[in-house]
Tab-separated table of C-alpha atoms in Angstrom:
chain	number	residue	atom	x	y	z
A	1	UNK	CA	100.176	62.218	136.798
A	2	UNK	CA	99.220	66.258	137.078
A	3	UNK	CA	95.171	66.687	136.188
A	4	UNK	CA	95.100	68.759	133.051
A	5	UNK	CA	92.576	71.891	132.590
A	6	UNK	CA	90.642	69.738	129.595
A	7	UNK	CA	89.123	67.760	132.983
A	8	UNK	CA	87.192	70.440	133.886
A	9	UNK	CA	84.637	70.375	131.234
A	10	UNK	CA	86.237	73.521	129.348
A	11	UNK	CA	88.232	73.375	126.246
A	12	UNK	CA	89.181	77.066	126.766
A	13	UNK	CA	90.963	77.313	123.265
A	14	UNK	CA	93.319	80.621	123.306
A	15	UNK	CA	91.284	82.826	121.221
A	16	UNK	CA	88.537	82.431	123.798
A	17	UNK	CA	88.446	84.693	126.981
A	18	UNK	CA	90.476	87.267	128.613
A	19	UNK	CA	94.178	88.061	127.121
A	20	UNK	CA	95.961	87.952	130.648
A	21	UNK	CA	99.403	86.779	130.415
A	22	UNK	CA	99.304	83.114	129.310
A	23	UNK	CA	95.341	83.418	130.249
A	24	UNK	CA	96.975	83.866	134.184
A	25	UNK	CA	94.835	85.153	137.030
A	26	UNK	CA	94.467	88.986	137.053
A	27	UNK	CA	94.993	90.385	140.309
A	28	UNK	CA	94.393	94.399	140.488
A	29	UNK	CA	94.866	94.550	143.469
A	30	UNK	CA	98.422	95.106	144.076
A	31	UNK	CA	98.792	94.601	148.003
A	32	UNK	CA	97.326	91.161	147.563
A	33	UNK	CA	99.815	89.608	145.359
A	34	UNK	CA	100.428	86.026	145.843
A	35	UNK	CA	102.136	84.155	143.389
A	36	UNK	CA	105.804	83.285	141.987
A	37	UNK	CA	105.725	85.427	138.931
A	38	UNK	CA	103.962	88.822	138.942
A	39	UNK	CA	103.665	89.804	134.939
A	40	UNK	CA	103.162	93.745	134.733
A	41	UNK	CA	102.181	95.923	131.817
A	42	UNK	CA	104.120	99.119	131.197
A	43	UNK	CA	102.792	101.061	128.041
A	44	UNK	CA	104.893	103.596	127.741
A	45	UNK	CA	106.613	105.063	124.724
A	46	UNK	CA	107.722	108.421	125.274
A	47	UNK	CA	111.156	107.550	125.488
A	48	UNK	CA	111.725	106.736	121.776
A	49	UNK	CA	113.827	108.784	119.233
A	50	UNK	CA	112.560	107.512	116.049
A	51	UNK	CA	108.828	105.054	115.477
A	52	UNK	CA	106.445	104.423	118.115
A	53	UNK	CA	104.478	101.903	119.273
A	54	UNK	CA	105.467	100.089	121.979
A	55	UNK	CA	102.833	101.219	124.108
A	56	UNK	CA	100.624	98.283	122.777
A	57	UNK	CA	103.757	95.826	123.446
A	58	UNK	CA	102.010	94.711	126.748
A	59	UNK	CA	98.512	94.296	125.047
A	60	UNK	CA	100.248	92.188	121.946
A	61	UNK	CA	102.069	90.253	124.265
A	62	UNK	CA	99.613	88.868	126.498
A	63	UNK	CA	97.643	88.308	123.825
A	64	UNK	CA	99.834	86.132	121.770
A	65	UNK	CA	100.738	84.340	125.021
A	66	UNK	CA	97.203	82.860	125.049
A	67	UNK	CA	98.820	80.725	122.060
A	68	UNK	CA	100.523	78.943	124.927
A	69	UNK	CA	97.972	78.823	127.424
A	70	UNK	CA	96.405	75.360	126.468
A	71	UNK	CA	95.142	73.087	129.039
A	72	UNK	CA	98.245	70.681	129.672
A	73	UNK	CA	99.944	70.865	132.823
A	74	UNK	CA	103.086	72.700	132.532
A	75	UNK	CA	105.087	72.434	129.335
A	76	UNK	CA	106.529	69.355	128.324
A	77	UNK	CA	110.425	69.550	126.681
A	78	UNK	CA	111.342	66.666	124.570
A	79	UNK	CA	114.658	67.439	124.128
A	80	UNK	CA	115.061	68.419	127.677
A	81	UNK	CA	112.759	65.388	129.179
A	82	UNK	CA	111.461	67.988	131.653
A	83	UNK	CA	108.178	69.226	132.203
A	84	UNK	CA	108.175	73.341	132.585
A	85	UNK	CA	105.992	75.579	134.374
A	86	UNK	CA	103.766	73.092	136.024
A	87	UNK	CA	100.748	73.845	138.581
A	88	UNK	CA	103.401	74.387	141.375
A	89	UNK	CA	104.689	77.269	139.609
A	90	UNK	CA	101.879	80.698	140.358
A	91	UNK	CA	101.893	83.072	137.631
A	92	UNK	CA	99.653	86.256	137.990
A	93	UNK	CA	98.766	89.170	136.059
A	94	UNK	CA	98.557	91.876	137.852
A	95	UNK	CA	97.698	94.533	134.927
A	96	UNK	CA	99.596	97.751	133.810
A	97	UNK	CA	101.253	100.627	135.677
A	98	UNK	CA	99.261	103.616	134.699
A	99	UNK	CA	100.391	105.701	131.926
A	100	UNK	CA	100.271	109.872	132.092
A	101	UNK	CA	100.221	110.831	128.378
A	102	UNK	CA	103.774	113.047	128.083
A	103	UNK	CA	104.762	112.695	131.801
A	104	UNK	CA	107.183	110.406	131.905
A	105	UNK	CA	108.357	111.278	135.893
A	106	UNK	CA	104.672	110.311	136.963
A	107	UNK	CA	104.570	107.378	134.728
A	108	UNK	CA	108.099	106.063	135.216
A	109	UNK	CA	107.122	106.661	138.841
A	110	UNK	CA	103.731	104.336	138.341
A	111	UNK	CA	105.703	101.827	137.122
A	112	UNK	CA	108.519	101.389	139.563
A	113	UNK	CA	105.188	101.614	141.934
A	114	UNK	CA	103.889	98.108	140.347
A	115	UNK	CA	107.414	96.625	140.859
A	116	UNK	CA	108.358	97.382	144.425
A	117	UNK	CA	104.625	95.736	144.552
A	118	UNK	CA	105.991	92.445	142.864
A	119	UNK	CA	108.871	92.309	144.690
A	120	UNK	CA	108.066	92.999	148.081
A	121	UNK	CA	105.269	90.264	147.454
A	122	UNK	CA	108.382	87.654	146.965
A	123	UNK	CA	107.406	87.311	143.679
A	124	UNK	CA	109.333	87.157	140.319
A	125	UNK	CA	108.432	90.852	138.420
A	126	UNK	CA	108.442	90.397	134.438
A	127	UNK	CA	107.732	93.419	133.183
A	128	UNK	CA	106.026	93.785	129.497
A	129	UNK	CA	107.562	97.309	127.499
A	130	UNK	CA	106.806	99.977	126.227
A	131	UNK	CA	110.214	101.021	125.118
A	132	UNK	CA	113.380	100.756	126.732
A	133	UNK	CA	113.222	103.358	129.212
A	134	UNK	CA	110.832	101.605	131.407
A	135	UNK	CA	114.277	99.474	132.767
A	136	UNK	CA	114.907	103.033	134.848
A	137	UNK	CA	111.916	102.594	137.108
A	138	UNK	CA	112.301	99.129	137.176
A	139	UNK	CA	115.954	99.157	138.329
A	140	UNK	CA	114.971	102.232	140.705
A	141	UNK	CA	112.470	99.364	142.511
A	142	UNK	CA	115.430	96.862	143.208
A	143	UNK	CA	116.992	99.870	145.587
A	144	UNK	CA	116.627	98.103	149.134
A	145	UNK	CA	117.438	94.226	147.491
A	146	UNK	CA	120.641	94.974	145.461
A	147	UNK	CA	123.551	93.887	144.808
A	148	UNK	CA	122.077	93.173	141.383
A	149	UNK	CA	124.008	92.700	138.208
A	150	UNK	CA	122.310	93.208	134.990
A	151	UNK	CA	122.400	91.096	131.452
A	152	UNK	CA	120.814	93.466	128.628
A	153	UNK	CA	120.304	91.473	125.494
A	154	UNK	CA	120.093	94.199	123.020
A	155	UNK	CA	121.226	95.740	119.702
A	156	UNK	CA	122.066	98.879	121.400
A	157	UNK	CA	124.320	100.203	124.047
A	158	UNK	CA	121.429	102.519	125.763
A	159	UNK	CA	124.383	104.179	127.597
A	160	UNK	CA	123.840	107.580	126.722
A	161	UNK	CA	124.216	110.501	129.766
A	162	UNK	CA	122.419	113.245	128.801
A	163	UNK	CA	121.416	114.303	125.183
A	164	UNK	CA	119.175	117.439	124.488
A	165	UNK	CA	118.656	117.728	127.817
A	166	UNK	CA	116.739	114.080	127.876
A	167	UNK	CA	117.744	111.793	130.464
A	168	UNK	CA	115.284	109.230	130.821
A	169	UNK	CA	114.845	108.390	127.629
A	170	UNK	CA	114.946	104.566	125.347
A	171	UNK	CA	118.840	105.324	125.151
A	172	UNK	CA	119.856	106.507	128.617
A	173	UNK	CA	118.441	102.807	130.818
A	174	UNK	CA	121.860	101.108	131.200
A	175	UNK	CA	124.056	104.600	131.911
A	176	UNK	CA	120.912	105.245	134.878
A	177	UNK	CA	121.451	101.640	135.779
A	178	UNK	CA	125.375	101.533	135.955
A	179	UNK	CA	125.352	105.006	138.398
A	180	UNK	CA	123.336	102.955	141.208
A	181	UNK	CA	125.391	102.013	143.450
A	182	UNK	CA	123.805	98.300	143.961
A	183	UNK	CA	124.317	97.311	140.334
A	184	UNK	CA	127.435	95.464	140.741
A	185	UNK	CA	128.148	95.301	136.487
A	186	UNK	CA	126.668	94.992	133.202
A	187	UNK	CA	126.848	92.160	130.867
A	188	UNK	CA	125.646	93.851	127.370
A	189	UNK	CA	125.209	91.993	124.561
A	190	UNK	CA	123.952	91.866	120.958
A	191	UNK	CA	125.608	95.027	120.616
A	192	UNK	CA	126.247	95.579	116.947
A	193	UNK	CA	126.263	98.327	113.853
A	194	UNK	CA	125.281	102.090	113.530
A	195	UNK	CA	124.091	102.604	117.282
A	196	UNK	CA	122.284	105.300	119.458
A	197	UNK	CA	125.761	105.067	121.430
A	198	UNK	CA	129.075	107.099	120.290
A	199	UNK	CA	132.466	105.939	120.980
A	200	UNK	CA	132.494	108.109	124.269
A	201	UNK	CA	129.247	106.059	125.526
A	202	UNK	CA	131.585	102.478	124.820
A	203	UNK	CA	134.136	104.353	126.658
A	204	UNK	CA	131.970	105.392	129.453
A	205	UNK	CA	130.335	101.546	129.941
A	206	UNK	CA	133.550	100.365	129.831
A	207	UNK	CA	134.832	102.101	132.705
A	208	UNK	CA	131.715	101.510	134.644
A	209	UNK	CA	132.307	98.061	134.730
A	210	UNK	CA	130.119	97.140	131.812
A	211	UNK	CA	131.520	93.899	129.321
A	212	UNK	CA	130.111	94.275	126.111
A	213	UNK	CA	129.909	91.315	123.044
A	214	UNK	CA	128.381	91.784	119.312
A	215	UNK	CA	126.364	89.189	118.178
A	216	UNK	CA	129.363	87.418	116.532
A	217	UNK	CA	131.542	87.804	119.362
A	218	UNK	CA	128.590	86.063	121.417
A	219	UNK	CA	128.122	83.477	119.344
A	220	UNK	CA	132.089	82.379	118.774
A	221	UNK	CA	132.538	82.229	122.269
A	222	UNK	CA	129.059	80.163	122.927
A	223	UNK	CA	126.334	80.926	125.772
A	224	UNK	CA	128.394	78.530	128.382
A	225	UNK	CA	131.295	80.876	128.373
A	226	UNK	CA	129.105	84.398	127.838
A	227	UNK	CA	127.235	83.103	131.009
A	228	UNK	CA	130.206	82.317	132.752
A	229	UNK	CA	131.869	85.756	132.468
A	230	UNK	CA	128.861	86.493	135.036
A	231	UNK	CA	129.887	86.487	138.554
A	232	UNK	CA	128.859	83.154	139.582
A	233	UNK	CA	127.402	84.219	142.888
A	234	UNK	CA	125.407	87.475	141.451
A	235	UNK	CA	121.685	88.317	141.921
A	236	UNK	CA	120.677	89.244	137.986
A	237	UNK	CA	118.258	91.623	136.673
A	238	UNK	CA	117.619	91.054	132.602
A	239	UNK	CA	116.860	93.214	130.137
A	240	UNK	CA	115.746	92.223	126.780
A	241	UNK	CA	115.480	94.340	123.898
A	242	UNK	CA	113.197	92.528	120.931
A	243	UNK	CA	115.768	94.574	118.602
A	244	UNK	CA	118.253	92.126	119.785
A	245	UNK	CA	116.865	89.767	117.419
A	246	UNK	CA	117.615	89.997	113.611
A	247	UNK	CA	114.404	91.676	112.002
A	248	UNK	CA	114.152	88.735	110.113
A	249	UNK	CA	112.064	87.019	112.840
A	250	UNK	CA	111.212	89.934	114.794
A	251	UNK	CA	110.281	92.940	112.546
A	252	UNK	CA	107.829	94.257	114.770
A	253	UNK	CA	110.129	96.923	116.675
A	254	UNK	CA	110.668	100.911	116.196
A	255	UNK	CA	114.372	100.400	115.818
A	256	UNK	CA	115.283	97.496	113.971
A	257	UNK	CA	118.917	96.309	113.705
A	258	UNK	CA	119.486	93.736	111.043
A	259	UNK	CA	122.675	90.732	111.833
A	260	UNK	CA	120.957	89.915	115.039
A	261	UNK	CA	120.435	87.142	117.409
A	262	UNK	CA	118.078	84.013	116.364
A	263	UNK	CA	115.896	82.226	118.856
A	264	UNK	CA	117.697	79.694	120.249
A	265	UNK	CA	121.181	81.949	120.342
A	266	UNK	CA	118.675	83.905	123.277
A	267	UNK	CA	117.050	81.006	124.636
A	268	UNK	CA	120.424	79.012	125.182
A	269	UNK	CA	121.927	81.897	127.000
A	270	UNK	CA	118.665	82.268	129.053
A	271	UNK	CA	119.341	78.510	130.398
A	272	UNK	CA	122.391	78.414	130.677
A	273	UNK	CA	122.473	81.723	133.063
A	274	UNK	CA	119.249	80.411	134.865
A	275	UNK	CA	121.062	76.877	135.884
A	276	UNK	CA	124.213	79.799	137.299
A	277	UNK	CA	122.539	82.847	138.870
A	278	UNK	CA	119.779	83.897	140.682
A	279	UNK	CA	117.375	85.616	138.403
A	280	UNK	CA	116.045	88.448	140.414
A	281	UNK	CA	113.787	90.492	137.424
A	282	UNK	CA	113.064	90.525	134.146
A	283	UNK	CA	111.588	93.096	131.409
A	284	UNK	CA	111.384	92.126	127.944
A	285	UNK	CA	110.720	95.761	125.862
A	286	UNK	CA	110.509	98.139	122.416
A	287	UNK	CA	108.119	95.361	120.821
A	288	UNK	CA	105.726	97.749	118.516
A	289	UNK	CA	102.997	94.967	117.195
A	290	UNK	CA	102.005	97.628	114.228
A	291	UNK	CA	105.094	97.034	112.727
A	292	UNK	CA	104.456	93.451	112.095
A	293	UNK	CA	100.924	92.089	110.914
A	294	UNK	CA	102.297	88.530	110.980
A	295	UNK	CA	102.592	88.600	114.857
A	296	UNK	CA	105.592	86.689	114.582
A	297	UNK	CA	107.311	89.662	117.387
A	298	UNK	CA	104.626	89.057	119.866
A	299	UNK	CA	105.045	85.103	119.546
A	300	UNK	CA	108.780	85.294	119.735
A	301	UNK	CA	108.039	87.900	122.715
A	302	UNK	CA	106.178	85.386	124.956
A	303	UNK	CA	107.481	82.457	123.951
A	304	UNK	CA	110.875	83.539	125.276
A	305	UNK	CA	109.439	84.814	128.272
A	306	UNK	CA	108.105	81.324	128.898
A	307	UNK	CA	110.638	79.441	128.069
A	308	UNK	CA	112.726	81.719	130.308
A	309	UNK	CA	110.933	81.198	133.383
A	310	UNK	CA	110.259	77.472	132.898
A	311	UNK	CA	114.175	77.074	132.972
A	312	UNK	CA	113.876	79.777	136.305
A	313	UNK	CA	111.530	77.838	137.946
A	314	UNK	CA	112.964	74.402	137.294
A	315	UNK	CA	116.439	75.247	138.431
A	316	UNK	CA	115.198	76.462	141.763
């Protein structure tokens, strides 16, 4: 039987201490990452065409992770009569990229900086948003380890090419993503209602080898089959968009899209692609805490992220 933390003398309830990721070690210093996961902030918000906020995604986050960061060794599934996440699994927080107010080249460039880190460390990078433009630098930092293929779980298509003269922005990641040439596809899904994305933009994903579901087409054809319309042998960056959920349960966003996923339509897509692929990355983005006093978002937020890497870990 695994010692638990209570058997050091500390209770260490959540609220207590520092708000690292799930109360992980902080490491600032990025050349001595050593660890399985890498968890790095990137609060940056520039990118967004209607409310911001998402800059204190990271902050919220991590600190409504501490909610799971109780002393029990790993996390114990009932239903699945496994034990997630235990000691054998290194998680690290290794702070955020640094943010230049209103230069997004510099900052974009900061954070791709903290993910070539991660990954040339051998660890797992999860990445805490900001909005959705910080994908760009993070699928920049997977240049030298492609072929990568990319699942975005989101309400919106992001596939826009160049609007206003703004190219980086929350609703160009997946058209910046589809023109490298080691990302292999896109799976995109949640896509539903009024988007950021004209017909030209389906068009244009479409022909870049993009396969794109609704919410309702996800959910008729089940997460075994969405998962399996992934090439089975396919490294796989994900991307998820907290707008993917319905803002029912996740109100805390700047562009909320009601008739969206629940928890569990996520989660079971999340385990079934981690017991297929090879999850290479993972940013989870837009979540804007203001917007929701509950703190339901930020729960959701990290309790997915969790979950997610329990099944990562478990299936390796």
């Amino acid at each position: 039987m695994s010692d638990h933390g209570y058997e050091t003398g500390r209770l260490n309830l959540p609220f207590v201490g520092v708000s690292t990721f799930a109360k992980r070690e902080l490491v600032t210093d990025w050349s001595q990452i050593n660890a399985d996961v890498a968890v790095l902030g990137a609060p940056f918000d520039f990118g967004t065409q209607w409310r911001a906020g998402a800059r204190f995604g990271p902050r919220g986050i991590r600190e409504a992770s501490t909610l799971f960061s109780f002393g029990h060794s790993g996390a114990y599934d009932h239903e699945d009569d496994i034990t997630y996440l235990n000691e054998n699994v290194r998680i690290v927080d290794i702070g955020d990229a640094d943010i230049i107010h209103t230069d997004t080249k510099k900052s974009h460039k900061n954070i791709e900086d903290g993910v070539r880190s991660i990954i040339s460390a051998g660890a797992l990078p999860v990445v805490l948003g900001g909005d959705h433009s910080v994908n760009i630098p993070c699928v920049n930092a997977f240049s030298n380890y492609g072929p990568i293929h990319i699942l975005q779980i989101d309400a919106h298509l992001d596939f826009v090419d160049i609007r206003h003269g703004v190219k980086y922005g929350h609703g160009n990641p997946m058209r910046r993503a589809a023109e490298k040439s080691y990302v292999t596809g896109l799976t995109q899904v949640g896509i539903r209602n009024v988007s950021s994305t004209a017909k030209e933009g389906y068009d244009s994903a479409k022909a870049m080898n993009s396969d794109i579901l609704s919410v309702r087409q996800t959910r008729k054809i089940g997460p075994k089959k969405l998962v399996g319309r992934i090439p089975k042998d396919a490294k796989v960056y994900v991307t998820i968009d907290i707008d993917a959920f319905c803002p029912s349960i996740a109100p805390g966003t700047g562009t909320p899209s009601h008739g969206g996923f629940l928890y569990y339509d996520v989660l079971e897509i999340l385990q079934c692609l981690a017991k297929q692929n090879k999850v290479v990355g993972i940013d989870l983005v837009e979540v804007a805490p203001d917007y929701d006093h509950s703190g339901s978002t930020t729960i959701l937020a990290a309790q997915l992220l969790l979950n997610f890497l329990g099944f990562i870990f478990h299936n390796q």
